[in-house]
Amino acid sequence: MAECIALVVAAGRGSRFGSGEPKQYRLLAGQPILRRAVAPLLAHPRIGGVRVIIHADDTHAYRKAVGDLPLLPPVPGGATRQESALRGLESLGAMPPHRVLIHDAARPFVSAAMLDRIIGALDRREGAIPALPVVDTLKRGSDGAVPLVVCTQERAGLWRAQTPQGFHYPALLAAHRAAAGSALTDDAAVAEAAGMSVVMVPGDEDNLKVTTEDDLLRAERVLAAGRETRTATGFDVHRFCDGDHVMLCGIAVPHDHALLGHSDADVGLHALTDALLGTVGEGDIGSHFPPSEPRWRGAPSELFLRHAAGLIAAAGGRIVNVDVTLICERPKVGAHRSAMRARIADLLGIDVGRVSVKATTTEELGFTGRREGIAAQAVASVNLPSGA
Ligand code: MG
């Protein structure tokens, strides 16, 4: 029997959002909101398992968003939030946990400290919820597009409830079964109706619920705090040798020479890999893929680029933009530029609008002007946690 299981309610349709996609699957700084919501639960040492309750139509979106995470299999929700929570609770019946946390999929910023407070409070109470005191003056308004103030409400003793909300599992399951069919908007309301004792622990202003487009912008601002953007450059040269094509930015470009190198000699991807490594202080391409090692002979340079992107992802970074300049008289790059941008975007998992590929000659001056080889330089900007 697990000590504590977390259920994440993600079955809503997000009707307050403008676009068609349910809000929990929308991207927040490159990651689905649901993925951000489950991550702190998965990482917490006192939570033994995390299960998401999804809408039957969202199986594909669910798999795409979190399919690679070690979650318990999802269960289908019901027509209301309350019904979805009950289905999640019933799904744990075969192996009932002592405690259960129920969380909204649209809250992506739960802290480990808040989870500690909620789970810790369950040692003494049947229920514990994070909440914040109401500080704004409360008005009751009339109906209509331009409401009039009807009266001022007393705000003393009023709190704003957040999630995750924690409960003793058997008591909450019984409370939910008893309340089935009503339309309560959080689990604490179900617990109250059953007379359970629920304590409030300090919530967190950053633990916002993404309900509208404005909330999404606020969430972006919360994420931006404590992050910084770093920029680094890369440079590479390869000489021509006999052959009939060159690899440039992941594309085979027909030419009357090839480029000489231990790998596929993709000078563009080499410069770009070095730029990306530079943003996280991870040395250069040679330190990760030494030319002295036979296994990299003829290796596709895409491998090097993917490795650099993986190091950035592991550091919590996301690539803001990359820009490659190819320096040569021949071959002409223009006709291949869009294929190169698309290939790099695909390899890095970023939008093609964040990828630039440019070309220049050196007016027949120097080694590139004498057509002895190709040079490339690259710049990359990466947004990272400040401590990374
Ligand atoms: Mg090279």
Short mmCIF file of N, CA and C in Angstrom, two decimals, residues 53-159:
data_model
loop_
_atom_site.label_atom_id
_atom_site.label_comp_id
_atom_site.label_asym_id
_atom_site.label_seq_id
_atom_site.Cartn_x
_atom_site.Cartn_y
_atom_site.Cartn_z
N ILE A 53 -6.24 11.94 -14.75
CA ILE A 53 -7.60 11.63 -15.17
C ILE A 53 -7.87 12.47 -16.41
N ILE A 54 -8.11 11.79 -17.54
CA ILE A 54 -8.17 12.52 -18.81
C ILE A 54 -9.55 12.40 -19.46
N HIS A 55 -9.79 13.29 -20.43
CA HIS A 55 -10.99 13.20 -21.25
C HIS A 55 -10.75 12.13 -22.33
N ALA A 56 -11.80 11.37 -22.65
CA ALA A 56 -11.64 10.28 -23.62
C ALA A 56 -11.10 10.76 -24.97
N ASP A 57 -11.39 12.02 -25.31
CA ASP A 57 -10.92 12.55 -26.61
C ASP A 57 -9.44 12.92 -26.59
N ASP A 58 -8.82 12.92 -25.43
CA ASP A 58 -7.47 13.49 -25.30
C ASP A 58 -6.36 12.44 -25.24
N THR A 59 -6.68 11.18 -25.57
CA THR A 59 -5.67 10.12 -25.45
C THR A 59 -4.40 10.47 -26.21
N HIS A 60 -4.56 10.97 -27.42
CA HIS A 60 -3.39 11.29 -28.24
C HIS A 60 -2.61 12.47 -27.64
N ALA A 61 -3.34 13.51 -27.25
CA ALA A 61 -2.68 14.69 -26.66
C ALA A 61 -1.96 14.30 -25.38
N TYR A 62 -2.58 13.43 -24.60
CA TYR A 62 -1.97 12.96 -23.35
C TYR A 62 -0.65 12.26 -23.62
N ARG A 63 -0.70 11.33 -24.60
CA ARG A 63 0.52 10.56 -24.90
C ARG A 63 1.63 11.47 -25.38
N LYS A 64 1.25 12.44 -26.21
CA LYS A 64 2.25 13.36 -26.75
C LYS A 64 2.86 14.22 -25.63
N ALA A 65 2.03 14.61 -24.66
CA ALA A 65 2.48 15.54 -23.61
C ALA A 65 3.33 14.85 -22.55
N VAL A 66 2.92 13.66 -22.11
CA VAL A 66 3.57 13.04 -20.95
C VAL A 66 3.81 11.54 -21.12
N GLY A 67 3.63 11.03 -22.36
CA GLY A 67 3.72 9.59 -22.61
C GLY A 67 5.04 8.97 -22.17
N ASP A 68 6.10 9.78 -22.10
CA ASP A 68 7.42 9.23 -21.75
C ASP A 68 7.69 9.30 -20.24
N LEU A 69 6.76 9.79 -19.45
CA LEU A 69 7.01 9.94 -18.00
C LEU A 69 6.49 8.71 -17.25
N PRO A 70 7.09 8.39 -16.10
CA PRO A 70 6.70 7.18 -15.36
C PRO A 70 5.42 7.39 -14.54
N LEU A 71 4.31 7.63 -15.25
CA LEU A 71 3.02 7.84 -14.59
C LEU A 71 2.25 6.53 -14.52
N LEU A 72 1.31 6.42 -13.57
CA LEU A 72 0.37 5.31 -13.58
C LEU A 72 -0.53 5.48 -14.81
N PRO A 73 -1.08 4.39 -15.34
CA PRO A 73 -1.93 4.53 -16.53
C PRO A 73 -3.07 5.52 -16.28
N PRO A 74 -3.40 6.36 -17.27
CA PRO A 74 -4.47 7.35 -17.06
C PRO A 74 -5.83 6.66 -16.99
N VAL A 75 -6.80 7.35 -16.36
CA VAL A 75 -8.18 6.84 -16.36
C VAL A 75 -9.09 7.91 -16.93
N PRO A 76 -10.20 7.50 -17.57
CA PRO A 76 -11.11 8.49 -18.14
C PRO A 76 -11.93 9.19 -17.07
N GLY A 77 -12.15 10.48 -17.28
CA GLY A 77 -12.91 11.28 -16.32
C GLY A 77 -14.40 11.24 -16.62
N GLY A 78 -15.15 12.09 -15.90
CA GLY A 78 -16.60 12.15 -16.10
C GLY A 78 -17.00 13.50 -16.64
N ALA A 79 -18.30 13.81 -16.51
CA ALA A 79 -18.84 15.03 -17.10
C ALA A 79 -18.49 16.28 -16.29
N THR A 80 -18.27 16.10 -14.98
CA THR A 80 -17.93 17.25 -14.14
C THR A 80 -16.59 16.98 -13.45
N ARG A 81 -16.02 18.05 -12.88
CA ARG A 81 -14.77 17.87 -12.17
C ARG A 81 -14.95 16.88 -11.02
N GLN A 82 -16.07 17.03 -10.32
CA GLN A 82 -16.33 16.16 -9.16
C GLN A 82 -16.41 14.70 -9.58
N GLU A 83 -17.09 14.45 -10.71
CA GLU A 83 -17.22 13.08 -11.19
C GLU A 83 -15.86 12.52 -11.62
N SER A 84 -15.04 13.38 -12.23
CA SER A 84 -13.70 12.95 -12.65
C SER A 84 -12.86 12.57 -11.44
N ALA A 85 -12.93 13.40 -10.39
CA ALA A 85 -12.15 13.10 -9.19
C ALA A 85 -12.61 11.78 -8.58
N LEU A 86 -13.92 11.54 -8.56
CA LEU A 86 -14.44 10.29 -8.00
C LEU A 86 -13.92 9.09 -8.80
N ARG A 87 -13.92 9.22 -10.14
CA ARG A 87 -13.42 8.11 -10.97
C ARG A 87 -11.95 7.85 -10.68
N GLY A 88 -11.20 8.92 -10.47
CA GLY A 88 -9.78 8.74 -10.12
C GLY A 88 -9.63 8.03 -8.79
N LEU A 89 -10.44 8.43 -7.81
CA LEU A 89 -10.38 7.79 -6.48
C LEU A 89 -10.77 6.32 -6.58
N GLU A 90 -11.85 6.02 -7.31
CA GLU A 90 -12.28 4.62 -7.45
C GLU A 90 -11.20 3.78 -8.12
N SER A 91 -10.42 4.40 -9.03
CA SER A 91 -9.39 3.63 -9.76
C SER A 91 -8.28 3.15 -8.84
N LEU A 92 -8.18 3.74 -7.64
CA LEU A 92 -7.13 3.34 -6.70
C LEU A 92 -7.63 2.27 -5.73
N GLY A 93 -8.88 1.85 -5.90
CA GLY A 93 -9.52 0.97 -4.92
C GLY A 93 -8.82 -0.37 -4.71
N ALA A 94 -8.21 -0.90 -5.78
CA ALA A 94 -7.58 -2.22 -5.66
C ALA A 94 -6.35 -2.18 -4.76
N MET A 95 -5.65 -1.06 -4.79
CA MET A 95 -4.44 -0.89 -3.96
C MET A 95 -4.56 0.44 -3.23
N PRO A 96 -5.48 0.54 -2.28
CA PRO A 96 -5.79 1.86 -1.70
C PRO A 96 -4.59 2.47 -0.97
N PRO A 97 -4.24 3.73 -1.30
CA PRO A 97 -3.18 4.41 -0.56
C PRO A 97 -3.71 4.93 0.77
N HIS A 98 -2.81 5.29 1.69
CA HIS A 98 -3.24 5.92 2.93
C HIS A 98 -3.78 7.33 2.66
N ARG A 99 -3.04 8.03 1.78
CA ARG A 99 -3.38 9.43 1.52
C ARG A 99 -3.45 9.66 0.03
N VAL A 100 -4.20 10.68 -0.34
CA VAL A 100 -4.30 11.02 -1.75
C VAL A 100 -4.22 12.54 -1.90
N LEU A 101 -3.52 12.96 -2.93
CA LEU A 101 -3.51 14.38 -3.28
C LEU A 101 -4.29 14.52 -4.58
N ILE A 102 -5.13 15.55 -4.66
CA ILE A 102 -5.84 15.80 -5.91
C ILE A 102 -5.44 17.19 -6.40
N HIS A 103 -4.97 17.22 -7.66
CA HIS A 103 -4.36 18.43 -8.20
C HIS A 103 -5.02 18.79 -9.52
N ASP A 104 -5.10 20.09 -9.82
CA ASP A 104 -5.61 20.56 -11.10
C ASP A 104 -4.48 20.56 -12.13
N ALA A 105 -4.75 20.00 -13.31
CA ALA A 105 -3.73 19.93 -14.36
C ALA A 105 -3.31 21.32 -14.83
N ALA A 106 -4.14 22.32 -14.57
CA ALA A 106 -3.84 23.67 -15.07
C ALA A 106 -2.98 24.48 -14.09
N ARG A 107 -2.48 23.83 -13.03
CA ARG A 107 -1.57 24.53 -12.10
C ARG A 107 -0.16 23.97 -12.27
N PRO A 108 0.69 24.69 -13.02
CA PRO A 108 2.00 24.13 -13.36
C PRO A 108 3.13 24.47 -12.38
N PHE A 109 2.84 25.20 -11.29
CA PHE A 109 3.94 25.70 -10.46
C PHE A 109 3.88 25.25 -9.00
N VAL A 110 3.64 23.99 -8.76
CA VAL A 110 3.62 23.50 -7.38
C VAL A 110 5.06 23.34 -6.89
N SER A 111 5.34 23.84 -5.71
CA SER A 111 6.70 23.71 -5.17
C SER A 111 6.80 22.51 -4.24
N ALA A 112 8.01 21.99 -4.11
CA ALA A 112 8.23 20.86 -3.20
C ALA A 112 7.91 21.27 -1.77
N ALA A 113 8.19 22.54 -1.42
CA ALA A 113 7.92 23.01 -0.06
C ALA A 113 6.42 22.97 0.24
N MET A 114 5.61 23.35 -0.75
CA MET A 114 4.17 23.33 -0.52
C MET A 114 3.67 21.90 -0.38
N LEU A 115 4.22 20.98 -1.19
CA LEU A 115 3.84 19.57 -1.06
C LEU A 115 4.20 19.05 0.33
N ASP A 116 5.38 19.45 0.84
CA ASP A 116 5.78 19.07 2.20
C ASP A 116 4.74 19.53 3.22
N ARG A 117 4.27 20.78 3.07
CA ARG A 117 3.31 21.33 4.04
C ARG A 117 1.99 20.55 4.00
N ILE A 118 1.54 20.25 2.79
CA ILE A 118 0.23 19.56 2.67
C ILE A 118 0.33 18.14 3.21
N ILE A 119 1.34 17.41 2.76
CA ILE A 119 1.46 16.00 3.17
C ILE A 119 1.75 15.93 4.68
N GLY A 120 2.57 16.85 5.16
CA GLY A 120 2.91 16.87 6.59
C GLY A 120 1.68 17.11 7.45
N ALA A 121 0.79 18.02 6.99
CA ALA A 121 -0.41 18.35 7.78
C ALA A 121 -1.36 17.16 7.89
N LEU A 122 -1.26 16.21 6.95
CA LEU A 122 -2.15 15.05 6.98
C LEU A 122 -1.79 14.08 8.10
N ASP A 123 -0.64 14.30 8.76
CA ASP A 123 -0.31 13.50 9.94
C ASP A 123 -1.31 13.77 11.06
N ARG A 124 -1.88 15.00 11.08
CA ARG A 124 -2.75 15.39 12.19
C ARG A 124 -4.20 15.61 11.77
N ARG A 125 -4.43 15.77 10.45
CA ARG A 125 -5.79 16.09 9.98
C ARG A 125 -6.21 15.15 8.86
N GLU A 126 -7.53 15.07 8.66
CA GLU A 126 -8.04 14.24 7.56
C GLU A 126 -7.88 14.90 6.19
N GLY A 127 -7.74 16.23 6.23
CA GLY A 127 -7.59 16.95 4.97
C GLY A 127 -6.70 18.16 5.15
N ALA A 128 -5.98 18.57 4.10
CA ALA A 128 -5.15 19.77 4.15
C ALA A 128 -5.12 20.40 2.77
N ILE A 129 -5.40 21.71 2.70
CA ILE A 129 -5.39 22.38 1.40
C ILE A 129 -4.52 23.63 1.48
N PRO A 130 -3.84 23.98 0.38
CA PRO A 130 -3.11 25.25 0.34
C PRO A 130 -4.10 26.38 0.07
N ALA A 131 -3.95 27.48 0.79
CA ALA A 131 -4.88 28.60 0.61
C ALA A 131 -4.18 29.90 0.94
N LEU A 132 -4.71 30.98 0.37
CA LEU A 132 -4.17 32.32 0.63
C LEU A 132 -5.31 33.23 1.09
N PRO A 133 -5.04 34.10 2.08
CA PRO A 133 -6.11 35.00 2.51
C PRO A 133 -6.49 35.98 1.41
N VAL A 134 -7.75 36.32 1.33
CA VAL A 134 -8.22 37.33 0.37
C VAL A 134 -7.79 38.70 0.88
N VAL A 135 -7.08 39.46 0.03
CA VAL A 135 -6.64 40.80 0.46
C VAL A 135 -7.40 41.91 -0.26
N ASP A 136 -7.97 41.62 -1.44
CA ASP A 136 -8.73 42.64 -2.15
C ASP A 136 -10.09 42.83 -1.47
N THR A 137 -10.62 44.03 -1.55
CA THR A 137 -11.98 44.26 -1.06
C THR A 137 -12.96 43.59 -2.03
N LEU A 138 -13.94 42.93 -1.47
CA LEU A 138 -14.86 42.15 -2.30
C LEU A 138 -16.17 42.90 -2.53
N LYS A 139 -16.58 42.97 -3.80
CA LYS A 139 -17.84 43.63 -4.15
C LYS A 139 -18.80 42.60 -4.73
N ARG A 140 -20.05 42.73 -4.40
CA ARG A 140 -21.07 41.98 -5.12
C ARG A 140 -21.59 42.88 -6.22
N GLY A 141 -21.65 42.36 -7.48
CA GLY A 141 -22.07 43.18 -8.61
C GLY A 141 -23.39 42.73 -9.18
N SER A 142 -24.04 43.64 -9.92
CA SER A 142 -25.29 43.28 -10.59
C SER A 142 -24.97 42.49 -11.86
N ASP A 143 -25.94 41.85 -12.45
CA ASP A 143 -25.75 41.13 -13.71
C ASP A 143 -25.50 42.14 -14.82
N GLY A 144 -25.01 41.64 -15.97
CA GLY A 144 -24.86 42.51 -17.13
C GLY A 144 -23.41 42.78 -17.46
N ALA A 145 -23.21 43.33 -18.68
CA ALA A 145 -21.87 43.55 -19.20
C ALA A 145 -21.14 44.63 -18.40
N VAL A 146 -21.87 45.64 -17.92
CA VAL A 146 -21.25 46.70 -17.11
C VAL A 146 -21.91 46.66 -15.73
N PRO A 147 -21.43 45.76 -14.86
CA PRO A 147 -22.13 45.56 -13.58
C PRO A 147 -22.00 46.76 -12.65
N LEU A 148 -23.01 46.98 -11.88
CA LEU A 148 -22.99 48.01 -10.84
C LEU A 148 -22.67 47.35 -9.50
N VAL A 149 -22.06 48.12 -8.61
CA VAL A 149 -21.79 47.59 -7.28
C VAL A 149 -23.11 47.49 -6.51
N VAL A 150 -23.39 46.29 -6.03
CA VAL A 150 -24.60 46.10 -5.23
C VAL A 150 -24.26 46.30 -3.75
N CYS A 151 -23.16 45.71 -3.32
CA CYS A 151 -22.75 45.89 -1.94
C CYS A 151 -21.31 45.42 -1.76
N THR A 152 -20.73 45.70 -0.61
CA THR A 152 -19.38 45.26 -0.28
C THR A 152 -19.48 44.07 0.66
N GLN A 153 -18.73 43.01 0.34
CA GLN A 153 -18.75 41.79 1.14
C GLN A 153 -17.66 41.86 2.21
N GLU A 154 -17.93 41.34 3.33
CA GLU A 154 -16.91 41.22 4.39
C GLU A 154 -15.85 40.22 3.92
N ARG A 155 -14.57 40.62 3.95
CA ARG A 155 -13.56 39.68 3.46
C ARG A 155 -12.81 38.98 4.59
N ALA A 156 -12.98 39.48 5.84
CA ALA A 156 -12.26 38.85 6.96
C ALA A 156 -12.61 37.37 7.02
N GLY A 157 -11.61 36.54 7.17
CA GLY A 157 -11.86 35.10 7.29
C GLY A 157 -12.06 34.40 5.96
N LEU A 158 -11.91 35.11 4.83
CA LEU A 158 -12.07 34.47 3.53
C LEU A 158 -10.71 34.08 2.95
N TRP A 159 -10.66 32.95 2.33
CA TRP A 159 -9.41 32.43 1.76
C TRP A 159 -9.65 31.96 0.34
#
